[in-house]
Tab-separated table of C-alpha atoms (C1' of nucleotides) in Angstrom:
chain	number	residue	atom	x	y	z
C	1	UNK	CA	14.412	115.565	67.285
C	2	UNK	CA	15.147	116.355	64.138
C	3	UNK	CA	15.072	113.911	61.457
C	4	UNK	CA	18.372	113.310	60.219
C	5	UNK	CA	19.673	114.424	57.585
C	6	UNK	CA	20.614	114.419	53.507
C	7	UNK	CA	19.621	111.260	52.107
C	8	UNK	CA	21.778	110.131	49.290
C	9	UNK	CA	20.934	112.162	47.186
C	10	UNK	CA	19.231	110.596	44.557
C	11	UNK	CA	15.901	109.981	46.120
C	12	UNK	CA	13.829	111.877	48.791
C	13	UNK	CA	13.739	111.450	52.469
C	14	UNK	CA	11.258	109.266	53.418
C	15	UNK	CA	9.091	112.065	55.262
C	16	UNK	CA	8.791	114.298	53.022
C	17	UNK	CA	7.677	110.872	50.766
C	18	UNK	CA	5.257	110.019	53.156
C	19	UNK	CA	3.484	113.811	53.150
C	20	UNK	CA	4.042	114.048	49.488
C	21	UNK	CA	1.651	110.918	48.824
C	22	UNK	CA	-0.903	112.610	50.864
C	23	UNK	CA	-0.824	115.574	49.292
C	24	UNK	CA	-0.985	113.650	46.184
C	25	UNK	CA	-4.113	110.986	47.528
C	26	UNK	CA	-6.198	114.239	49.281
C	27	UNK	CA	-6.143	116.476	46.078
C	28	UNK	CA	-7.038	113.525	43.850
C	29	UNK	CA	-9.340	111.342	46.310
C	30	UNK	CA	-10.400	113.685	48.893
C	31	UNK	CA	-9.795	113.086	52.316
C	32	UNK	CA	-11.737	109.726	52.579
C	33	UNK	CA	-9.042	108.509	49.628
C	34	UNK	CA	-6.259	109.560	53.312
C	35	UNK	CA	-5.719	106.749	55.396
C	36	UNK	CA	-3.028	106.153	56.774
C	37	UNK	CA	-2.862	102.558	55.017
C	38	UNK	CA	-3.638	104.284	51.210
C	39	UNK	CA	-0.179	106.891	51.865
C	40	UNK	CA	1.880	104.561	53.475
C	41	UNK	CA	0.977	102.287	49.977
C	42	UNK	CA	1.475	105.430	47.875
C	43	UNK	CA	5.205	106.696	49.133
C	44	UNK	CA	6.102	102.933	49.248
C	45	UNK	CA	7.231	102.506	52.868
C	46	UNK	CA	5.408	100.157	55.320
C	47	UNK	CA	2.513	101.186	56.772
C	48	UNK	CA	3.629	101.301	60.402
C	49	UNK	CA	6.817	103.992	59.262
C	50	UNK	CA	3.602	106.942	58.429
C	51	UNK	CA	2.745	106.523	62.634
C	52	UNK	CA	6.210	106.974	63.274
C	53	UNK	CA	7.206	110.675	61.057
C	54	UNK	CA	3.610	111.239	61.940
C	55	UNK	CA	1.817	110.647	65.132
C	56	UNK	CA	-1.346	110.833	64.175
C	57	UNK	CA	-3.450	111.875	60.595
C	58	UNK	CA	-4.401	114.745	61.754
C	59	UNK	CA	-0.152	115.704	62.511
C	60	UNK	CA	-0.040	114.533	58.989
C	61	UNK	CA	-2.917	116.432	57.252
C	62	UNK	CA	-1.754	119.599	59.361
C	63	UNK	CA	1.237	119.217	57.698
C	64	UNK	CA	0.192	118.932	54.616
C	65	UNK	CA	-1.900	122.462	55.192
C	66	UNK	CA	1.334	123.801	56.344
C	67	UNK	CA	3.402	123.890	53.254
C	68	UNK	CA	0.301	124.457	50.788
C	69	UNK	CA	-0.088	127.579	52.564
C	70	UNK	CA	3.981	128.290	52.721
C	71	UNK	CA	3.641	128.092	48.698
C	72	UNK	CA	0.670	130.379	48.309
C	73	UNK	CA	2.513	133.265	51.007
C	74	UNK	CA	5.174	132.892	48.215
C	75	UNK	CA	3.529	134.117	45.748
C	76	UNK	CA	3.606	137.748	46.968
C	77	UNK	CA	6.732	137.518	48.815
C	78	UNK	CA	9.028	140.755	48.438
C	79	UNK	CA	11.496	140.424	45.352
C	80	UNK	CA	13.070	143.759	45.501
C	81	UNK	CA	15.225	143.231	42.470
C	82	UNK	CA	12.127	144.423	40.058
C	83	UNK	CA	10.551	147.724	39.831
C	84	UNK	CA	7.887	147.705	42.414
C	85	UNK	CA	4.079	147.790	40.118
C	86	UNK	CA	5.954	145.510	37.950
C	87	UNK	CA	6.484	142.907	41.528
C	88	UNK	CA	2.814	143.535	41.822
C	89	UNK	CA	1.567	143.101	38.137
C	90	UNK	CA	3.324	139.875	38.494
C	91	UNK	CA	1.762	138.225	41.424
C	92	UNK	CA	-0.966	139.565	40.236
C	93	UNK	CA	-0.662	137.437	37.076
C	94	UNK	CA	1.205	134.283	39.299
C	95	UNK	CA	-2.168	133.297	40.317
C	96	UNK	CA	-2.988	131.997	36.509
C	97	UNK	CA	0.432	130.389	35.832
C	98	UNK	CA	0.910	127.085	34.279
C	99	UNK	CA	1.767	125.641	37.497
C	100	UNK	CA	-1.057	127.610	39.865
C	101	UNK	CA	-4.073	125.872	37.866
C	102	UNK	CA	-3.115	122.816	37.646
C	103	UNK	CA	-6.519	120.434	38.760
C	104	UNK	CA	-3.510	118.853	41.602
C	105	UNK	CA	-3.384	122.536	43.146
C	106	UNK	CA	-6.941	123.897	42.916
C	107	UNK	CA	-8.262	120.213	43.960
C	108	UNK	CA	-5.481	120.129	47.176
C	109	UNK	CA	-6.698	123.908	47.683
C	110	UNK	CA	-10.392	123.327	47.412
C	111	UNK	CA	-10.052	120.202	50.056
C	112	UNK	CA	-8.372	121.865	52.855
C	113	UNK	CA	-10.618	124.008	52.409
C	114	UNK	CA	-13.457	121.886	53.141
C	115	UNK	CA	-11.469	120.260	55.452
C	116	UNK	CA	-10.355	123.906	57.933
C	117	UNK	CA	-14.387	124.237	57.098
C	118	UNK	CA	-14.599	120.752	59.569
C	119	UNK	CA	-11.632	120.990	61.671
C	120	UNK	CA	-10.946	124.011	64.189
C	121	UNK	CA	-7.560	122.839	64.317
C	122	UNK	CA	-6.936	123.571	60.807
C	123	UNK	CA	-9.381	126.291	60.438
C	124	UNK	CA	-7.532	128.439	62.896
C	125	UNK	CA	-4.172	127.745	60.614
C	126	UNK	CA	-6.180	128.111	58.057
C	127	UNK	CA	-7.227	131.527	58.992
C	128	UNK	CA	-3.646	132.715	59.681
C	129	UNK	CA	-2.337	131.949	56.586
C	130	UNK	CA	-5.131	133.468	54.811
C	131	UNK	CA	-4.162	136.954	56.926
C	132	UNK	CA	-0.758	136.773	56.167
C	133	UNK	CA	-1.834	136.392	52.587
C	134	UNK	CA	-4.307	139.256	52.138
C	135	UNK	CA	-1.206	141.223	54.449
C	136	UNK	CA	1.469	140.431	51.871
C	137	UNK	CA	-0.871	141.825	48.740
C	138	UNK	CA	-1.894	144.786	50.603
C	139	UNK	CA	2.505	145.283	51.280
C	140	UNK	CA	2.656	144.973	47.448
C	141	UNK	CA	0.138	147.394	46.634
C	142	UNK	CA	1.568	150.066	49.141
C	143	UNK	CA	4.786	149.452	47.077
C	144	UNK	CA	3.408	150.354	43.642
C	145	UNK	CA	0.603	152.991	45.169
C	146	UNK	CA	3.211	155.056	47.194
C	147	UNK	CA	1.062	157.913	49.113
C	148	UNK	CA	-1.841	155.375	49.453
C	149	UNK	CA	-2.645	155.063	52.927
C	150	UNK	CA	-2.326	150.900	54.216
C	151	UNK	CA	-5.683	150.921	55.585
C	152	UNK	CA	-7.306	151.334	51.512
C	153	UNK	CA	-4.549	148.681	50.673
C	154	UNK	CA	-5.967	146.587	52.651
C	155	UNK	CA	-9.100	147.203	51.213
C	156	UNK	CA	-7.879	146.284	48.283
C	157	UNK	CA	-5.787	143.216	48.777
C	158	UNK	CA	-9.138	141.920	50.371
C	159	UNK	CA	-11.078	142.839	46.922
C	160	UNK	CA	-7.892	141.462	45.243
C	161	UNK	CA	-8.587	137.884	47.278
C	162	UNK	CA	-12.091	137.385	46.615
C	163	UNK	CA	-11.514	137.652	42.812
C	164	UNK	CA	-8.393	135.508	42.907
C	165	UNK	CA	-10.876	132.563	45.015
C	166	UNK	CA	-13.092	132.971	42.361
C	167	UNK	CA	-10.732	132.429	39.723
C	168	UNK	CA	-9.400	129.294	41.585
C	169	UNK	CA	-12.942	127.583	42.419
C	170	UNK	CA	-14.413	128.358	39.664
C	171	UNK	CA	-10.785	127.059	37.729
C	172	UNK	CA	-11.626	123.723	38.670
C	173	UNK	CA	-15.475	123.631	37.328
C	174	UNK	CA	-13.866	124.617	34.347
C	175	UNK	CA	-14.730	127.554	33.044
C	176	UNK	CA	-13.138	129.454	29.545
C	177	UNK	CA	-9.977	130.517	30.071
C	178	UNK	CA	-11.105	133.877	28.811
C	179	UNK	CA	-12.788	134.622	31.303
C	180	UNK	CA	-9.598	134.145	34.192
C	181	UNK	CA	-8.012	136.322	31.726
C	182	UNK	CA	-10.647	138.995	32.109
C	183	UNK	CA	-10.732	138.479	35.854
C	184	UNK	CA	-6.843	138.704	36.163
C	185	UNK	CA	-7.167	142.230	33.940
C	186	UNK	CA	-10.009	143.306	36.933
C	187	UNK	CA	-8.271	142.123	39.631
C	188	UNK	CA	-4.794	144.469	37.717
C	189	UNK	CA	-7.645	147.349	38.088
C	190	UNK	CA	-8.058	147.041	41.204
C	191	UNK	CA	-4.136	146.866	42.301
C	192	UNK	CA	-4.134	150.030	39.990
C	193	UNK	CA	-6.763	152.024	41.056
C	194	UNK	CA	-6.364	155.671	40.462
C	195	UNK	CA	-5.949	157.309	44.594
C	196	UNK	CA	-9.185	157.821	45.542
C	197	UNK	CA	-11.578	160.818	44.350
C	198	UNK	CA	-15.341	160.191	43.885
C	199	UNK	CA	-15.103	156.591	43.528
C	200	UNK	CA	-16.893	155.658	40.259
C	201	UNK	CA	-14.207	154.435	38.290
C	202	UNK	CA	-14.434	151.237	41.461
C	203	UNK	CA	-19.067	151.983	41.478
C	204	UNK	CA	-19.092	152.046	37.248
C	205	UNK	CA	-21.030	155.878	37.726
C	206	UNK	CA	-24.353	153.928	39.419
C	207	UNK	CA	-26.150	154.476	42.543
C	208	UNK	CA	-24.465	153.189	45.298
C	209	UNK	CA	-25.181	150.068	47.563
C	210	UNK	CA	-27.953	150.334	49.665
C	211	UNK	CA	-27.199	148.489	52.658
C	212	UNK	CA	-30.375	146.593	53.317
J	1	UNK	CA	-42.023	102.501	44.042
J	2	UNK	CA	-43.167	105.854	44.543
J	3	UNK	CA	-42.545	107.059	48.577
J	4	UNK	CA	-46.436	107.519	50.603
J	5	UNK	CA	-48.087	110.525	50.622
J	6	UNK	CA	-48.526	113.507	53.522
J	7	UNK	CA	-47.862	112.089	57.172
J	8	UNK	CA	-50.320	114.321	59.158
J	9	UNK	CA	-49.215	117.322	58.464
J	10	UNK	CA	-47.383	117.921	61.605
J	11	UNK	CA	-43.872	116.879	60.532
J	12	UNK	CA	-42.310	115.950	57.415
J	13	UNK	CA	-41.564	112.592	56.292
J	14	UNK	CA	-38.519	110.881	57.539
J	15	UNK	CA	-37.498	110.464	53.698
J	16	UNK	CA	-36.648	114.100	54.495
J	17	UNK	CA	-35.913	114.381	57.566
J	18	UNK	CA	-33.231	111.503	56.735
J	19	UNK	CA	-31.762	114.084	53.362
J	20	UNK	CA	-32.027	116.986	55.528
J	21	UNK	CA	-30.000	115.312	58.721
J	22	UNK	CA	-27.349	114.702	56.223
J	23	UNK	CA	-27.039	118.022	54.380
J	24	UNK	CA	-26.267	119.129	58.187
J	25	UNK	CA	-23.956	117.238	58.727
J	26	UNK	CA	-22.370	117.913	55.518
J	27	UNK	CA	-22.254	120.966	56.360
J	28	UNK	CA	-20.994	121.173	60.120
J	29	UNK	CA	-18.299	117.957	60.156
J	30	UNK	CA	-17.684	117.529	56.229
J	31	UNK	CA	-17.648	114.340	54.753
J	32	UNK	CA	-15.891	111.920	57.316
J	33	UNK	CA	-18.709	112.693	59.529
J	34	UNK	CA	-21.929	111.954	57.757
J	35	UNK	CA	-21.598	108.355	58.760
J	36	UNK	CA	-24.807	106.121	57.636
J	37	UNK	CA	-25.177	105.937	61.484
J	38	UNK	CA	-25.006	109.409	62.618
J	39	UNK	CA	-27.181	110.605	59.940
J	40	UNK	CA	-29.666	108.037	61.299
J	41	UNK	CA	-29.139	109.461	64.593
J	42	UNK	CA	-29.751	113.010	63.843
J	43	UNK	CA	-32.692	112.138	61.962
J	44	UNK	CA	-34.241	110.116	64.882
J	45	UNK	CA	-34.619	107.474	63.346
J	46	UNK	CA	-33.391	103.499	62.850
J	47	UNK	CA	-30.375	103.219	61.074
J	48	UNK	CA	-32.214	100.395	58.830
J	49	UNK	CA	-34.155	103.444	57.247
J	50	UNK	CA	-31.127	105.331	55.784
J	51	UNK	CA	-31.087	102.952	53.788
J	52	UNK	CA	-34.611	101.593	53.434
J	53	UNK	CA	-35.241	105.314	51.587
J	54	UNK	CA	-32.059	105.422	49.661
J	55	UNK	CA	-29.715	101.881	48.675
J	56	UNK	CA	-26.855	103.495	49.751
J	57	UNK	CA	-24.204	106.501	50.901
J	58	UNK	CA	-23.884	107.550	47.787
J	59	UNK	CA	-27.654	107.898	46.069
J	60	UNK	CA	-27.513	109.408	50.070
J	61	UNK	CA	-25.691	111.933	48.732
J	62	UNK	CA	-26.334	112.335	45.460
J	63	UNK	CA	-29.640	113.591	46.341
J	64	UNK	CA	-28.349	116.811	48.453
J	65	UNK	CA	-26.323	117.478	45.552
J	66	UNK	CA	-29.538	117.382	43.535
J	67	UNK	CA	-30.916	119.835	46.279
J	68	UNK	CA	-28.605	122.173	46.915
J	69	UNK	CA	-28.018	122.080	43.139
J	70	UNK	CA	-31.825	123.004	42.621
J	71	UNK	CA	-31.569	125.662	45.374
J	72	UNK	CA	-29.118	127.550	43.834
J	73	UNK	CA	-30.839	127.610	40.141
J	74	UNK	CA	-33.266	129.201	41.914
J	75	UNK	CA	-31.431	132.474	43.095
J	76	UNK	CA	-31.027	132.997	38.897
J	77	UNK	CA	-35.002	132.145	37.931
J	78	UNK	CA	-36.465	134.286	35.934
J	79	UNK	CA	-39.574	136.262	37.338
J	80	UNK	CA	-42.232	138.084	35.463
J	81	UNK	CA	-43.275	140.353	37.647
J	82	UNK	CA	-39.970	142.630	37.928
J	83	UNK	CA	-38.455	144.081	35.266
J	84	UNK	CA	-35.815	142.416	34.240
J	85	UNK	CA	-33.325	144.959	35.278
J	86	UNK	CA	-34.601	145.316	38.289
J	87	UNK	CA	-34.957	141.099	38.751
J	88	UNK	CA	-31.308	140.828	36.990
J	89	UNK	CA	-30.370	143.738	40.264
J	90	UNK	CA	-32.272	141.013	43.049
J	91	UNK	CA	-30.156	138.151	41.157
J	92	UNK	CA	-26.918	139.446	41.267
J	93	UNK	CA	-27.680	140.436	45.631
J	94	UNK	CA	-29.391	137.913	46.217
J	95	UNK	CA	-26.588	136.017	46.447
J	96	UNK	CA	-25.088	138.490	49.646
J	97	UNK	CA	-28.519	137.848	51.133
J	98	UNK	CA	-28.110	136.646	55.176
J	99	UNK	CA	-30.461	133.283	53.687
J	100	UNK	CA	-27.582	132.234	52.202
J	101	UNK	CA	-24.656	133.861	53.339
J	102	UNK	CA	-24.905	131.396	56.746
J	103	UNK	CA	-22.310	128.980	57.405
J	104	UNK	CA	-24.150	126.282	57.262
J	105	UNK	CA	-24.896	127.042	53.295
J	106	UNK	CA	-21.762	127.832	52.421
J	107	UNK	CA	-19.865	124.969	53.763
J	108	UNK	CA	-22.156	122.958	52.583
J	109	UNK	CA	-21.700	124.360	48.959
J	110	UNK	CA	-18.172	124.327	49.929
J	111	UNK	CA	-18.101	120.056	51.257
J	112	UNK	CA	-20.167	119.180	47.913
J	113	UNK	CA	-17.489	120.512	45.771
J	114	UNK	CA	-14.930	119.115	47.013
J	115	UNK	CA	-17.008	115.522	46.664
J	116	UNK	CA	-17.572	116.126	43.075
J	117	UNK	CA	-13.442	117.133	42.769
J	118	UNK	CA	-13.009	113.038	43.863
J	119	UNK	CA	-16.132	111.819	42.609
J	120	UNK	CA	-16.676	111.449	38.496
J	121	UNK	CA	-20.628	111.052	39.776
J	122	UNK	CA	-20.901	113.610	41.327
J	123	UNK	CA	-18.960	115.947	39.681
J	124	UNK	CA	-21.285	115.083	36.343
J	125	UNK	CA	-24.849	116.803	38.159
J	126	UNK	CA	-22.348	119.575	39.579
J	127	UNK	CA	-21.547	120.634	36.244
J	128	UNK	CA	-24.425	120.183	34.312
J	129	UNK	CA	-25.872	122.453	36.916
J	130	UNK	CA	-23.533	124.707	36.500
J	131	UNK	CA	-23.660	125.225	33.493
J	132	UNK	CA	-27.455	125.109	33.775
J	133	UNK	CA	-26.885	128.373	36.538
J	134	UNK	CA	-24.566	129.859	34.061
J	135	UNK	CA	-27.352	129.445	31.205
J	136	UNK	CA	-29.845	131.241	33.420
J	137	UNK	CA	-27.648	134.389	34.696
J	138	UNK	CA	-26.610	134.921	30.998
J	139	UNK	CA	-29.976	134.902	30.045
J	140	UNK	CA	-30.889	137.773	33.201
J	141	UNK	CA	-28.302	139.709	31.311
J	142	UNK	CA	-29.678	139.117	27.834
J	143	UNK	CA	-33.773	140.422	28.838
J	144	UNK	CA	-31.544	143.787	31.296
J	145	UNK	CA	-29.238	144.561	28.134
J	146	UNK	CA	-31.554	143.329	24.661
J	147	UNK	CA	-29.942	143.718	21.929
J	148	UNK	CA	-26.512	142.108	23.379
J	149	UNK	CA	-25.531	139.265	21.526
J	150	UNK	CA	-26.271	136.328	23.610
J	151	UNK	CA	-22.716	135.228	23.918
J	152	UNK	CA	-21.205	138.744	24.821
J	153	UNK	CA	-24.140	137.790	27.539
J	154	UNK	CA	-22.787	134.394	28.113
J	155	UNK	CA	-19.260	136.198	28.660
J	156	UNK	CA	-20.656	138.664	30.896
J	157	UNK	CA	-22.487	136.151	33.352
J	158	UNK	CA	-19.551	133.938	34.164
J	159	UNK	CA	-16.906	136.385	34.906
J	160	UNK	CA	-19.180	137.400	37.423
J	161	UNK	CA	-19.799	133.420	38.440
J	162	UNK	CA	-15.818	133.884	38.472
J	163	UNK	CA	-16.349	136.779	41.183
J	164	UNK	CA	-19.646	135.286	42.727
J	165	UNK	CA	-18.062	132.058	43.643
J	166	UNK	CA	-15.130	134.019	45.666
J	167	UNK	CA	-17.529	135.616	47.075
J	168	UNK	CA	-19.040	132.359	49.057
J	169	UNK	CA	-15.883	131.239	49.714
J	170	UNK	CA	-14.275	134.218	50.620
J	171	UNK	CA	-17.040	134.805	53.312
J	172	UNK	CA	-16.494	131.241	54.609
J	173	UNK	CA	-12.629	131.864	55.385
J	174	UNK	CA	-14.040	135.088	57.213
J	175	UNK	CA	-13.122	138.394	54.904
J	176	UNK	CA	-14.780	141.271	55.971
J	177	UNK	CA	-18.643	141.881	55.177
J	178	UNK	CA	-17.134	145.102	53.603
J	179	UNK	CA	-15.150	143.496	50.442
J	180	UNK	CA	-18.518	141.436	50.272
J	181	UNK	CA	-20.130	144.954	49.457
J	182	UNK	CA	-18.298	146.385	46.900
J	183	UNK	CA	-17.613	142.938	45.223
J	184	UNK	CA	-21.707	142.817	44.380
J	185	UNK	CA	-20.881	146.570	43.189
J	186	UNK	CA	-18.570	145.091	40.831
J	187	UNK	CA	-20.637	142.519	39.297
J	188	UNK	CA	-23.290	145.067	39.530
J	189	UNK	CA	-21.122	146.595	37.143
J	190	UNK	CA	-20.920	144.140	34.352
J	191	UNK	CA	-24.557	143.124	34.645
J	192	UNK	CA	-25.153	146.324	33.556
J	193	UNK	CA	-21.941	147.763	31.555
J	194	UNK	CA	-22.466	150.163	28.080
J	195	UNK	CA	-22.742	147.643	24.827
J	196	UNK	CA	-19.433	147.444	23.983
J	197	UNK	CA	-16.452	150.198	22.798
J	198	UNK	CA	-13.244	150.186	23.471
J	199	UNK	CA	-13.577	148.594	26.666
J	200	UNK	CA	-12.160	151.426	28.569
J	201	UNK	CA	-14.814	150.740	31.821
J	202	UNK	CA	-12.941	146.953	31.736
J	203	UNK	CA	-9.648	147.862	31.868
J	204	UNK	CA	-9.180	151.363	32.794
J	205	UNK	CA	-7.497	152.535	30.029
J	206	UNK	CA	-4.328	150.286	31.231
J	207	UNK	CA	-2.303	148.376	28.761
J	208	UNK	CA	-4.041	145.180	27.900
J	209	UNK	CA	-3.207	142.206	29.264
J	210	UNK	CA	-0.420	139.980	26.804
J	211	UNK	CA	-0.359	136.192	26.396
J	212	UNK	CA	2.166	134.741	28.169
A	1	DA	C1'	33.743	93.724	68.765
A	2	DC	C1'	31.046	96.321	70.713
A	3	DG	C1'	26.808	99.218	71.889
A	4	DC	C1'	23.644	102.895	70.567
A	5	DA	C1'	20.795	106.021	68.634
A	6	DC	C1'	17.971	105.554	64.497
A	7	DC	C1'	14.818	103.918	61.363
A	8	DT	C1'	12.217	100.600	58.791
A	9	DT	C1'	8.572	96.370	59.418
A	10	DG	C1'	4.116	94.004	59.585
A	11	DA	C1'	0.939	91.496	63.050
A	12	DA	C1'	-2.569	92.686	65.958
A	13	DC	C1'	-5.870	94.961	68.920
A	14	DA	C1'	-10.254	97.192	69.064
A	15	DA	C1'	-13.608	100.554	67.096
A	16	DG	C1'	-16.019	102.181	63.749
A	17	DT	C1'	-18.078	101.879	58.251
A	18	DG	C1'	-21.312	100.397	55.132
A	19	DT	C1'	-24.639	96.801	54.004
A	20	DT	C1'	-28.234	93.346	54.777
A	21	DC	C1'	-32.124	90.727	55.891
A	22	DA	C1'	-35.342	88.170	59.538
A	23	DA	C1'	-38.654	90.051	62.910
A	24	DT	C1'	-42.461	93.531	63.468
A	25	DA	C1'	-44.943	97.599	63.934
A	26	DC	C1'	-49.108	100.289	61.420
A	27	DT	C1'	-52.219	102.172	57.540
A	28	DT	C1'	-55.212	100.542	53.087
A	29	DT	C1'	-57.918	96.816	50.427
A	30	DT	C1'	-60.343	93.628	51.150
Z	1	DA	C1'	-61.174	90.105	59.983
Z	2	DA	C1'	-58.299	88.905	57.406
Z	3	DA	C1'	-54.293	89.940	53.874
Z	4	DA	C1'	-51.796	92.920	52.039
Z	5	DG	C1'	-48.776	96.592	51.256
Z	6	DT	C1'	-45.660	99.895	53.261
Z	7	DA	C1'	-42.304	101.282	57.007
Z	8	DT	C1'	-39.350	100.553	61.027
Z	9	DT	C1'	-36.519	98.131	63.202
Z	10	DG	C1'	-32.016	96.551	65.329
Z	11	DA	C1'	-28.901	92.657	65.142
Z	12	DA	C1'	-25.832	90.248	61.965
Z	13	DC	C1'	-22.445	90.678	58.221
Z	14	DA	C1'	-17.609	91.534	56.567
Z	15	DC	C1'	-14.834	94.964	55.856
Z	16	DT	C1'	-11.742	98.727	56.207
Z	17	DT	C1'	-9.556	102.263	59.704
Z	18	DG	C1'	-6.350	104.651	63.113
Z	19	DT	C1'	-2.676	103.353	67.270
Z	20	DT	C1'	0.496	100.398	69.286
Z	21	DC	C1'	3.978	97.638	70.338
Z	22	DA	C1'	7.233	94.428	69.693
Z	23	DA	C1'	11.049	92.476	66.508
Z	24	DG	C1'	14.296	93.339	64.038
Z	25	DG	C1'	17.216	96.687	60.507
Z	26	DT	C1'	21.132	100.077	59.190
Z	27	DG	C1'	24.526	102.819	59.956
Z	28	DC	C1'	28.180	105.327	63.018
Z	29	DG	C1'	31.359	106.090	67.005
Z	30	DT	C1'	34.530	104.574	69.363
DNA sequence: ACGCACCTTGAACAAGTGTTCAATACTTTT
DNA sequence: AAAAGTATTGAACACTTGTTCAAGGTGCGT
């Protein structure tokens, strides 16, 4: 089963070349642009090799999806070499980092979301990764605000994720960078809000929203 | 040129039936699920008729895109029968309304975004609609906060849109409804924030973000 | 040297794609 | 009633799609 090891060091092995070609095409042209032939051409290999490493087209896409999910999870991975609140602050600012806010990555994410929406199989992988992301973020919030109950941490994490998703999406549509910066500040405000109290901080002193 | 008029009243004319079938398929199965044959089947017409009303497949998709954009713009359309701030509040809450937060609509929006990301032609239509939406929202903010300079209104509108997009996207991924409600409250907070001042409200009294 | 396990190729196939078009039905005008 | 205009059909087209597979290539242990 296991695919062979190091390939002379110079260039990456063809299996990951194929996967990266698929991700590149997906981010640039959407799923309609990802045909097995196009992937093979982009990766510089023969058509048959794509099906050799990835049985199906769905297997290939699934691999891409998992890879991006994995990458996303790293954003909220705990890093014990820095203080908890600095750790959280860094994680929050990372999502506006130059490497993430590239069209290539954002577009890839968008297309994967769209795929997950259309296909039950992808949807499950996606939902699981989403949950783990919120959990990771909540854990960071928890260590930065010791004493805050876990449910409150998850609540904050959910609220932050809403804004982060909005930033990702809106960055793709070309909103101004200043708005992104303000949104980052808003996530920090949520993350570091004082314990609980009368919630005046969250609602700005206005009347509560009545459930419709 | 002009397509003929009223069709006996009972059922909608086939042209819009075709368009709606396309939107339905797009929202349910993504762009790969929208073939001319599938659209024809879904609309209950023959294959040829789809190409009769819509020259291209891209013409069909473009029509769907425009229709959704139009629908979105209605969300921030001025309604002079109510007071300005009530008008704004209603617009902000509308995005969490039962009719909008359906998977059918959200999914459609997502797939259209993905398409726009992959195709320059759709992208332009989308960007234009996005701008008009922000403009409409800024106008509502402006009449609810008379005296606030226009640039500040647009700024607030951008910030609100980030959160709204996040809500739409996250609702699709199945986050809890409570988080959506809190996000709505957050948009209201931005919309109705006091004029300017020391911005303590926006930043929660924490140190300003330093530009990286 | 042979054998064996893995890697790589491109041709072949069936199924599906968007688009075109002659032929037919229906409506309205003359 | 005939003519003209518009709707509607499904067969036909050239083309692309995902997948399979026999054929050959590569390296390696023995």
